[in-house]
Coordinates of C-alpha atoms in Angstrom, one line a residue:
M1 CA 28.0 -55.0 111.2
K2 CA 25.2 -57.5 111.8
R3 CA 23.2 -54.9 113.7
L4 CA 23.6 -52.4 110.8
F5 CA 22.4 -55.1 108.3
W6 CA 19.3 -55.9 110.4
I7 CA 18.5 -52.2 110.7
L8 CA 18.8 -51.7 107.0
L9 CA 16.7 -54.7 106.3
L10 CA 14.0 -53.5 108.7
F11 CA 14.0 -50.1 107.1
V12 CA 13.7 -51.4 103.6
T13 CA 10.8 -53.8 104.5
C14 CA 9.0 -51.1 106.4
S15 CA 9.4 -48.4 103.8
A16 CA 8.7 -50.5 100.7
R17 CA 5.0 -51.2 101.2
A18 CA 3.3 -53.4 98.6
Q19 CA 1.8 -51.2 95.9
S20 CA 0.1 -52.3 92.8
P21 CA 1.3 -51.0 89.4
E22 CA -1.9 -49.0 89.1
E23 CA -1.2 -47.2 92.4
L24 CA 2.4 -46.5 91.3
Y25 CA 1.1 -45.3 88.0
E26 CA -1.4 -43.0 89.6
Q27 CA 1.4 -41.3 91.6
Y28 CA 3.3 -40.2 88.5
I29 CA 0.4 -39.5 86.0
T30 CA 0.0 -35.9 84.9
P31 CA -3.4 -34.2 84.4
E32 CA -2.7 -34.0 80.6
T33 CA -2.1 -37.8 80.5
R34 CA -5.2 -38.4 82.5
A35 CA -7.2 -36.3 80.1
I36 CA -5.8 -38.2 77.1
L37 CA -6.7 -41.5 78.7
E38 CA -10.2 -40.4 79.5
R39 CA -10.7 -39.2 75.9
A40 CA -9.4 -42.6 74.7
E41 CA -11.8 -44.4 76.9
Q42 CA -14.7 -42.2 75.7
Q43 CA -13.8 -42.9 72.1
E44 CA -13.8 -46.6 72.8
R45 CA -17.2 -46.4 74.4
N46 CA -18.5 -44.4 71.3
A47 CA -17.0 -47.0 69.0
Q48 CA -18.7 -49.9 70.8
A49 CA -22.0 -48.0 70.7
A50 CA -21.6 -47.4 67.0
R51 CA -20.9 -51.1 66.4
A52 CA -24.0 -52.0 68.4
A53 CA -26.1 -49.6 66.4
D54 CA -24.7 -50.9 63.1
K55 CA -25.5 -54.4 64.1
A56 CA -29.1 -53.5 65.1
Q57 CA -29.5 -51.6 61.7
N58 CA -28.1 -54.6 59.8
T59 CA -30.5 -56.9 61.6
L60 CA -33.5 -54.7 60.9
A61 CA -32.5 -54.4 57.2
L62 CA -32.1 -58.2 56.9
S63 CA -35.4 -58.9 58.6
L64 CA -37.2 -56.3 56.4
A65 CA -35.6 -57.7 53.2
V66 CA -36.7 -61.2 54.2
L67 CA -40.3 -60.0 54.9
I68 CA -40.5 -58.2 51.6
G69 CA -39.0 -61.3 49.9
L70 CA -41.8 -63.5 51.3
I71 CA -44.6 -61.4 49.7
P72 CA -44.7 -63.4 46.4
L73 CA -44.4 -66.7 48.1
C74 CA -47.3 -65.8 50.5
Y75 CA -49.5 -64.5 47.6
I76 CA -48.9 -67.7 45.6
G77 CA -49.4 -69.9 48.7
R78 CA -52.7 -68.2 49.5
N79 CA -53.9 -68.7 45.9
I80 CA -52.9 -72.4 46.1
L81 CA -54.7 -72.9 49.4
K82 CA -57.8 -71.0 48.2
G83 CA -58.1 -72.8 44.9
K84 CA -56.8 -76.2 46.2
T85 CA -54.8 -76.5 43.1
W86 CA -52.5 -79.3 44.5
K87 CA -55.4 -81.7 44.0
E88 CA -56.1 -81.2 40.3
N89 CA -52.6 -79.9 39.2
P90 CA -49.8 -80.9 41.5
Y91 CA -47.1 -80.3 38.9
G92 CA -48.4 -76.8 38.2
T93 CA -48.6 -76.1 41.9
L94 CA -45.0 -77.1 42.4
K95 CA -44.0 -75.0 39.4
A96 CA -45.8 -72.0 40.9
L97 CA -44.1 -72.5 44.2
G98 CA -40.8 -72.7 42.5
V99 CA -41.5 -69.4 40.6
G100 CA -42.7 -67.8 43.8
L101 CA -39.5 -68.9 45.6
A102 CA -37.3 -67.6 42.8
G103 CA -39.2 -64.3 43.0
S104 CA -38.8 -64.2 46.8
V105 CA -35.1 -64.8 46.5
L106 CA -34.8 -62.1 43.8
L107 CA -36.7 -59.5 45.9
F108 CA -34.7 -60.3 49.0
G109 CA -31.4 -60.0 47.0
L110 CA -32.5 -56.7 45.5
N111 CA -33.6 -55.1 48.8
Y112 CA -30.6 -56.3 50.8
G113 CA -28.2 -55.5 48.0
I114 CA -29.6 -51.9 47.8
Y115 CA -29.1 -51.6 51.5
L116 CA -25.6 -52.9 51.4
L117 CA -24.7 -50.6 48.5
K118 CA -26.2 -47.6 50.4
V119 CA -24.1 -48.4 53.5
K120 CA -20.9 -49.1 51.6
R121 CA -21.1 -46.3 49.0
G122 CA -23.0 -43.7 50.9
D123 CA -24.1 -40.7 48.8
A124 CA -22.5 -42.1 45.7
F125 CA -25.3 -44.6 45.4
N126 CA -28.6 -43.2 44.0
T127 CA -31.1 -44.9 46.4
T128 CA -34.1 -43.3 44.9
L129 CA -33.4 -44.7 41.5
A130 CA -32.8 -48.2 42.9
F131 CA -36.0 -48.1 44.9
L132 CA -38.0 -46.9 41.9
I133 CA -36.6 -49.8 39.8
V134 CA -37.6 -52.3 42.6
A135 CA -41.0 -50.7 42.8
A136 CA -41.4 -51.0 39.1
L137 CA -40.5 -54.7 39.2
V138 CA -43.0 -55.3 42.0
A139 CA -45.7 -53.3 40.2
G140 CA -45.0 -55.2 37.0
A141 CA -45.2 -58.5 38.8
I142 CA -48.5 -57.6 40.4
Y143 CA -49.9 -56.4 37.1
L144 CA -48.9 -59.7 35.4
M145 CA -50.5 -61.7 38.3
K146 CA -53.7 -59.7 38.1
K147 CA -53.8 -59.9 34.3
N148 CA -53.4 -63.7 34.6
D149 CA -56.2 -63.9 37.2
N150 CA -58.6 -61.9 35.0
S151 CA -57.9 -64.1 32.0
R152 CA -58.9 -67.2 33.9
V153 CA -62.3 -65.9 34.9

């Protein structure tokens, strides 16, 4: 009886080699299941690539909105440095910087808001109309600044 026990124990230990769950799974997987798993992995890679592209697009839109928003502040800053207005009218200079900052924030908000609406609403959002409104605002602001410059001369 002891001999039979040892023979069975030896047989079990020799026949049951250590296999990982992946190896055991590979033995019983069907080609259909393998194809489904490969498609799932491909879709996951596509989703990750789409997320990376969305992040890059959002970063580009944010940076462009910031650059466009800085246009009024740069224009006013250039006029302040050219005219050295902080020496003779410091309160007016601060007021001009405040207005320029408010304009910059407004332009940034409009541009980034348009982008977000376009992304979230898709074709339901009329991008052309929104950009025409922003262009009209910018053109009006430039006209008022030029008109103001001509009246000083």
